[in-house]
XYZ file of C-alpha atoms in Angstrom:
314
model
C 1.479 9.121 -40.115
C -1.664 8.767 -38.635
C -2.584 5.654 -36.704
C -6.145 3.837 -38.225
C -8.499 3.650 -36.044
C -10.040 0.079 -35.504
C -14.027 -0.051 -35.828
C -15.151 -0.912 -32.176
C -17.237 -3.844 -33.446
C -14.059 -5.409 -34.567
C -12.158 -4.863 -31.333
C -15.074 -6.501 -30.016
C -14.849 -9.542 -32.492
C -11.572 -9.987 -31.816
C -11.757 -10.350 -27.770
C -14.602 -12.399 -28.299
C -12.604 -14.549 -30.475
C -9.967 -14.403 -27.923
C -12.332 -15.385 -25.391
C -13.793 -18.313 -27.392
C -9.812 -20.025 -28.146
C -9.063 -19.899 -24.260
C -11.446 -21.170 -22.821
C -11.349 -24.008 -25.348
C -7.544 -24.336 -23.929
C -9.147 -24.447 -20.465
C -11.363 -27.143 -21.610
C -8.780 -29.144 -23.267
C -6.331 -28.663 -19.881
C -9.758 -29.354 -17.509
C -10.183 -32.876 -19.453
C -6.395 -33.698 -19.368
C -6.499 -33.534 -15.661
C -3.985 -31.081 -13.100
C -1.015 -33.968 -13.697
C -0.904 -34.084 -17.258
C -2.138 -30.878 -18.138
C 0.757 -29.651 -16.272
C 3.417 -31.556 -17.882
C 1.712 -30.638 -20.932
C 2.211 -26.960 -20.525
C 5.433 -27.582 -19.278
C 6.427 -29.051 -22.143
C 5.194 -26.660 -24.329
C 6.822 -23.922 -22.808
C 10.103 -25.536 -22.101
C 10.239 -26.292 -26.012
C 9.158 -22.935 -27.648
C 9.809 -20.126 -24.960
C 13.932 -20.393 -25.441
C 12.983 -19.317 -29.272
C 10.718 -16.033 -28.029
C 12.581 -12.355 -27.380
C 11.094 -12.850 -23.459
C 14.623 -15.021 -23.085
C 17.095 -12.896 -24.336
C 15.343 -10.529 -20.783
C 15.404 -13.691 -19.181
C 18.993 -14.708 -19.857
C 20.317 -10.949 -19.677
C 18.932 -10.377 -16.040
C 20.231 -14.327 -14.597
C 24.136 -13.222 -16.262
C 23.503 -10.096 -14.146
C 23.006 -11.668 -10.617
C 24.525 -14.579 -11.814
C 28.077 -13.625 -12.737
C 29.830 -16.356 -10.835
C 27.457 -19.444 -13.099
C 27.971 -21.180 -16.389
C 26.041 -19.823 -19.091
C 24.987 -23.436 -18.896
C 24.146 -23.419 -15.359
C 21.832 -19.928 -16.391
C 20.689 -21.309 -19.112
C 19.336 -24.708 -17.471
C 17.891 -22.099 -14.479
C 16.142 -19.970 -17.568
C 14.484 -23.207 -18.606
C 13.264 -24.585 -15.505
C 11.421 -20.926 -15.835
C 10.247 -21.472 -18.317
C 8.951 -24.803 -17.037
C 7.376 -23.367 -14.371
C 5.107 -20.693 -16.080
C 3.837 -23.825 -18.593
C 2.989 -24.859 -15.931
C 1.366 -22.723 -14.046
C -0.353 -21.561 -16.756
C -1.752 -25.059 -17.310
C -2.754 -25.204 -13.772
C -5.245 -22.168 -13.975
C -8.291 -24.093 -15.198
C -7.767 -26.753 -12.381
C -7.554 -24.110 -9.925
C -10.968 -24.625 -8.124
C -9.912 -28.347 -7.153
C -5.688 -27.705 -6.995
C -5.526 -26.378 -3.372
C -6.975 -29.095 -1.578
C -5.696 -28.712 1.887
C -6.957 -29.880 4.433
C -6.006 -28.333 8.082
C -7.475 -32.276 9.545
C -5.205 -33.943 7.246
C -1.989 -31.660 6.526
C -0.108 -34.497 4.887
C -1.812 -36.157 2.427
C -3.089 -33.889 -0.173
C -1.349 -32.501 -2.883
C -0.587 -29.038 -0.947
C 1.035 -28.577 2.602
C 1.085 -25.600 4.373
C 3.557 -24.006 6.713
C 3.008 -21.334 9.540
C -0.498 -22.181 9.340
C -0.304 -21.215 13.295
C 0.428 -17.193 11.759
C -2.173 -17.153 9.471
C -4.990 -18.154 12.376
C -3.651 -15.174 14.385
C -3.682 -12.971 11.194
C -7.411 -14.265 10.554
C -8.606 -14.181 14.238
C -6.319 -10.908 15.141
C -9.591 -8.255 14.652
C -7.054 -6.393 13.037
C -6.504 -5.363 9.287
C -3.421 -7.093 7.621
C -0.820 -7.222 4.460
C 0.011 -10.339 2.538
C 2.992 -9.743 0.677
C 3.810 -12.722 -2.487
C 6.171 -12.594 -5.256
C 6.071 -14.989 -8.655
C 6.890 -18.011 -7.539
C 5.784 -21.363 -8.368
C 1.991 -21.032 -8.997
C 1.622 -17.850 -7.373
C -2.129 -17.634 -7.466
C -2.406 -21.038 -4.642
C -2.351 -18.441 -1.655
C -5.581 -16.352 -2.247
C -7.427 -19.608 -3.050
C -5.445 -21.350 0.369
C -6.821 -17.642 2.353
C -10.758 -17.830 0.905
C -10.743 -21.566 2.099
C -9.947 -20.827 5.110
C -12.539 -18.159 6.615
C -9.391 -15.132 6.007
C -11.040 -12.016 4.680
C -8.620 -10.761 2.160
C -8.794 -8.870 -0.840
C -5.771 -9.998 -3.541
C -4.643 -6.789 -5.828
C -4.016 -7.774 -8.985
C -2.688 -6.873 -12.331
C -5.117 -7.974 -15.500
C -3.239 -10.029 -18.725
C -2.502 -7.375 -21.297
C -5.105 -8.740 -23.797
C -9.096 -8.441 -22.894
C -9.921 -11.556 -23.523
C -8.154 -13.149 -21.852
C -7.903 -11.407 -18.636
C -11.489 -12.013 -18.846
C -12.181 -15.185 -18.596
C -9.202 -15.750 -15.906
C -11.115 -13.309 -13.963
C -13.957 -15.328 -14.339
C -11.497 -18.458 -12.908
C -10.235 -16.368 -10.367
C -13.554 -15.220 -9.154
C -14.780 -18.873 -8.896
C -12.145 -19.124 -6.595
C -10.490 -16.622 -4.650
C -11.833 -14.109 -2.290
C -11.635 -10.485 -2.429
C -10.014 -9.494 -6.265
C -8.887 -5.856 -7.584
C -7.441 -4.896 -10.400
C -4.324 -2.751 -10.178
C -6.268 0.120 -11.862
C -6.302 3.873 -11.436
C -7.892 4.951 -8.336
C -7.340 0.982 -7.401
C -5.592 2.599 -4.004
C -9.238 4.309 -2.314
C -11.084 0.341 -3.092
C -7.411 -0.966 -1.768
C -7.891 1.700 2.278
C -11.612 0.861 2.179
C -10.973 -2.836 2.488
C -7.931 -2.163 5.293
C -10.775 0.574 7.401
C -13.434 -2.475 7.364
C -10.548 -4.495 9.171
C -10.045 -6.444 6.141
C -6.419 -8.096 4.591
C -4.445 -7.135 0.909
C -2.449 -9.439 -1.007
C 0.011 -8.361 -3.674
C 2.876 -9.417 -5.672
C 5.839 -6.585 -4.912
C 8.046 -8.385 -7.742
C 7.383 -6.799 -10.268
C 8.768 -3.001 -11.837
C 7.075 -0.018 -11.062
C 7.783 3.289 -12.842
C 6.746 5.495 -9.764
C 8.074 2.909 -6.944
C 11.156 3.617 -4.646
C 14.311 1.929 -4.913
C 15.194 -1.001 -3.505
C 18.807 -3.306 -3.258
C 17.188 -6.392 -5.265
C 19.395 -9.556 -6.057
C 22.276 -6.769 -5.996
C 20.573 -4.636 -7.914
C 18.596 -1.088 -7.808
C 14.564 -2.032 -8.573
C 11.774 0.333 -8.894
C 9.328 -1.576 -6.402
C 5.613 -0.050 -5.300
C 5.214 0.934 -2.227
C 2.069 0.619 -1.475
C 1.945 -2.141 1.041
C 4.006 0.011 3.006
C 2.339 3.090 2.948
C -0.523 1.225 4.040
C 1.636 -0.012 7.336
C 2.860 2.864 8.191
C -1.089 4.264 7.775
C -2.817 1.504 9.816
C 0.908 0.238 11.464
C -0.992 -3.574 11.280
C 1.168 -6.953 10.598
C 2.729 -7.230 7.862
C 3.267 -10.649 6.707
C 5.273 -12.596 3.265
C 3.726 -15.495 1.778
C 5.611 -17.989 -1.343
C 4.590 -21.020 -2.712
C 7.396 -23.890 -3.972
C 6.671 -26.510 -6.007
C 7.588 -29.532 -4.963
C 8.256 -33.244 -7.369
C 5.765 -35.168 -7.773
C 3.113 -32.275 -8.795
C 2.935 -31.055 -5.456
C 3.057 -27.678 -3.309
C 4.310 -26.185 0.416
C 2.800 -22.103 1.486
C 4.793 -20.352 3.587
C 3.417 -17.587 5.359
C 6.287 -16.266 7.440
C 5.399 -14.459 10.863
C 5.097 -10.605 10.689
C 8.201 -8.639 9.605
C 9.729 -6.157 12.267
C 9.824 -3.082 9.745
C 12.342 -0.622 10.139
C 10.299 2.719 11.687
C 11.583 6.515 12.103
C 12.517 8.429 14.652
C 8.992 9.296 14.903
C 8.420 5.690 15.211
C 6.955 5.512 12.076
C 7.225 2.624 9.750
C 10.185 3.919 6.823
C 8.333 3.510 3.554
C 11.381 2.676 1.217
C 12.993 0.773 4.338
C 9.813 -0.911 5.041
C 10.235 -2.102 0.905
C 13.621 -2.895 1.083
C 12.967 -5.176 4.170
C 10.021 -7.465 2.028
C 11.943 -7.068 -1.016
C 14.710 -9.147 0.343
C 12.614 -11.752 1.865
C 11.984 -11.890 -1.486
C 15.283 -12.528 -2.654
C 15.700 -14.684 -0.311
C 13.055 -17.613 -1.616
C 14.328 -16.863 -4.940
C 17.565 -17.602 -4.426
C 16.193 -20.864 -2.828
C 14.352 -21.137 -5.943
C 16.156 -19.537 -8.621
C 14.550 -22.130 -11.726
C 10.378 -21.201 -10.328
C 10.984 -17.235 -10.480
C 9.540 -15.237 -13.111
C 13.010 -14.501 -14.928
C 11.125 -12.907 -18.871
C 10.107 -9.549 -16.543
C 11.626 -6.651 -17.203
C 13.011 -6.096 -13.277
C 15.612 -4.599 -13.619
C 14.561 -0.510 -15.016
C 15.823 2.178 -13.358
C 16.489 5.669 -14.342
C 20.603 6.613 -14.769
C 19.495 9.448 -12.499
C 17.815 7.837 -9.884
C 20.018 7.385 -6.682
C 21.270 4.158 -6.019
C 19.499 2.361 -2.815
C 21.665 1.478 0.017
C 22.664 -1.673 0.625
C 22.422 -4.123 3.363
C 25.138 -4.259 5.936
């Protein structure tokens, strides 16, 4: 059957309608304030999330990763993941005020930061650097932190599939973050340019990547984008991990790890697959500590049968 081509004017009209709708939701969220908006977003996704097909994906992932848990325990984790996703979505409208960490008064705001000394070294060492993260808690906060405190960093992100939503989200991100680079054809050249200028790259590494390397993640083989490991090998620069933990009373904790000691090959160069395995191990530890704050709805484990199994860590 021939595919019906959508007229350009109709497609553009649909995008503008979605832009207007998303902006309306953002205005409503702004009127509620960050606390009420977060709670409202959580109520919506806890109610309707389990009715969506993505909930089946989440439960299948949890059964495979946590066979020792009861179905009730797995449902509680999935419901917590929906809660976190709703809060994160609602908090987009407040990204400009959500991050309120003050180095002079580190315990008084909504956000606390651990590893500030590593951040300062990363900012002031005069070298390019790489930072990996994951879809935990509100994963947008590290890029805002870097921008606020003078770290020349470019966040690599995957744009939402809907162009209208992507347009509004990009507007919000551009107002609160430093450099931004969408994951697209040719993005690697732009990313390389950032490092050549002595800048820093940040990327979420917990998503499926069809052309990736196979690592062991949560006891199962997973395909992971190797670009950060390839850049680490080429530039021999420090690699840090950063995560966000959602705390009680609508608070957050950002944690920056010390630079990882990545495995190297016989020639002394960073081993790409081994490096991605090391980063994935850090992310796995984060997820196991707070499984209810991770994005279980993503089809993370999609390794074709013909691909080799990764070596288990000893």
